[in-house]
Amino acid sequence: QDEKTQAALVLGILATASPENQAAIVRAGAVAQLVQLLESELLEARGQAAVALRALAANNTYNKVAIVRAGAIPALIGLLKEDAVEVQEVAAGALQTLAETNNQVEIAQAGAIVPLVALLKDERPGVREEAAGALVILALNADNQAAIAQVGAVPLLVDLLRDEAPEVREQAAAALRNLAAESADNQGAIARAGALTPLAELLKDDLLGVREEALAALRNLASAGGEQAEA
């Protein structure tokens, strides 16, 4: 393993261990180097850098701001568009975490929506889950709601309601829930795409999270307003 890749791996593990570690790593100036590593020629280096940035950003608003300021968003979107699948998966996950702090518009404007929607069709369940999960957060913004629907996400998300992986079913239902909230256009599009039957079937799903998101999505489709899910 390359030294920088190894360092990124260790930083990711340390950042996951405690908030104190997260703060210390950022204070030591690691963010800029990790963002730089997202553009490394080594595939493993790019992947470990994205994992480490996600770990640094988790539940930490200050770190999310620092990571975005260091230019992580366009670099991560670059990985989403043209990289090995395992790197696309961790890039989508990092963007999902960064989007949780008012970066939804910036991430969308930088071009994340189209590649995320494309990844909904990926053959790997982990990639489908991370892509749908990132769209859940981006759809908290009204402009993004419209943009996500316009690029063809709705029928793909409806298909994912019957995905073999329960985590994918849950994220797809959550994404449709947020897309439907206070948007008559999206409510109509989701209903026309055939979402009602699979959502009703998910009310009997083995997983509680799937049942809850399906119920919330159906509520939003049935109402003029609707509440959104944070994740």
Short mmCIF file of N, CA and C in Angstrom, two decimals, residues 10 13 15 21 48 54 74 77 80 84 92 117-118 120 128 138 161 163 171 178 181 191 194 200 203 224 228:
data_model
loop_
_atom_site.label_atom_id
_atom_site.label_comp_id
_atom_site.label_asym_id
_atom_site.label_seq_id
_atom_site.Cartn_x
_atom_site.Cartn_y
_atom_site.Cartn_z
N VAL A 10 -5.86 4.94 8.08
CA VAL A 10 -5.70 5.10 9.54
C VAL A 10 -6.53 6.30 10.02
N ILE A 13 -10.18 5.37 10.28
CA ILE A 13 -10.45 4.53 11.46
C ILE A 13 -10.44 5.39 12.73
N ALA A 15 -10.99 8.63 12.98
CA ALA A 15 -12.11 9.58 12.98
C ALA A 15 -13.40 8.90 13.41
N ASN A 21 -11.06 12.69 18.16
CA ASN A 21 -10.16 12.35 17.06
C ASN A 21 -10.52 13.13 15.80
N GLN A 48 -9.96 5.40 -0.17
CA GLN A 48 -9.69 5.60 1.27
C GLN A 48 -9.84 7.06 1.65
N ARG A 54 -15.65 11.06 4.81
CA ARG A 54 -17.00 10.79 5.32
C ARG A 54 -16.94 10.61 6.85
N PRO A 74 -16.72 19.02 -5.75
CA PRO A 74 -16.46 18.68 -7.15
C PRO A 74 -15.57 17.45 -7.31
N ILE A 77 -17.77 14.41 -6.80
CA ILE A 77 -18.67 14.23 -7.95
C ILE A 77 -17.90 13.68 -9.14
N LEU A 80 -17.84 10.07 -8.69
CA LEU A 80 -19.15 9.48 -8.99
C LEU A 80 -19.32 9.22 -10.48
N ALA A 84 -14.05 3.43 -10.53
CA ALA A 84 -14.42 2.06 -10.23
C ALA A 84 -15.63 2.08 -9.29
N ALA A 92 -20.44 8.44 -3.12
CA ALA A 92 -21.86 8.73 -2.89
C ALA A 92 -22.15 8.83 -1.40
N VAL A 117 -28.37 9.52 -9.87
CA VAL A 117 -29.54 8.83 -10.45
C VAL A 117 -29.08 7.65 -11.30
N ALA A 118 -28.00 7.85 -12.05
CA ALA A 118 -27.46 6.75 -12.87
C ALA A 118 -27.05 5.57 -12.00
N LEU A 120 -28.45 4.50 -9.40
CA LEU A 120 -29.61 3.73 -8.92
C LEU A 120 -29.78 2.43 -9.70
N ARG A 128 -26.42 1.09 -4.96
CA ARG A 128 -27.82 1.55 -5.08
C ARG A 128 -28.28 2.21 -3.77
N LEU A 138 -30.57 15.17 -0.57
CA LEU A 138 -30.65 16.26 -1.55
C LEU A 138 -32.09 16.70 -1.77
N LEU A 161 -38.21 -0.07 -4.94
CA LEU A 161 -39.10 -0.46 -3.83
C LEU A 161 -39.24 -1.97 -3.75
N ASP A 163 -36.57 -3.94 -4.53
CA ASP A 163 -35.19 -4.42 -4.57
C ASP A 163 -35.00 -5.60 -3.61
N GLN A 171 -34.22 3.11 1.56
CA GLN A 171 -33.74 4.40 1.02
C GLN A 171 -34.60 4.85 -0.15
N ASN A 178 -39.51 12.09 0.43
CA ASN A 178 -39.03 13.47 0.38
C ASN A 178 -39.37 14.15 -0.93
N ALA A 181 -43.02 15.39 -0.78
CA ALA A 181 -43.41 16.38 0.23
C ALA A 181 -43.66 17.75 -0.39
N ALA A 191 -47.16 8.76 -8.34
CA ALA A 191 -48.35 7.91 -8.46
C ALA A 191 -48.44 7.31 -9.87
N GLY A 194 -46.44 4.25 -10.70
CA GLY A 194 -46.87 2.98 -10.13
C GLY A 194 -46.35 2.71 -8.73
N ALA A 200 -47.54 0.05 -0.69
CA ALA A 200 -48.51 -0.65 0.17
C ALA A 200 -47.98 -2.02 0.57
N LEU A 203 -45.58 -2.09 3.53
CA LEU A 203 -46.13 -1.95 4.88
C LEU A 203 -46.07 -3.28 5.63
N ALA A 224 -51.71 17.23 0.71
CA ALA A 224 -51.25 18.39 -0.06
C ALA A 224 -49.90 18.87 0.44
N GLN A 228 -40.86 15.72 5.53
CA GLN A 228 -39.66 15.10 4.93
C GLN A 228 -38.85 14.39 6.00
#
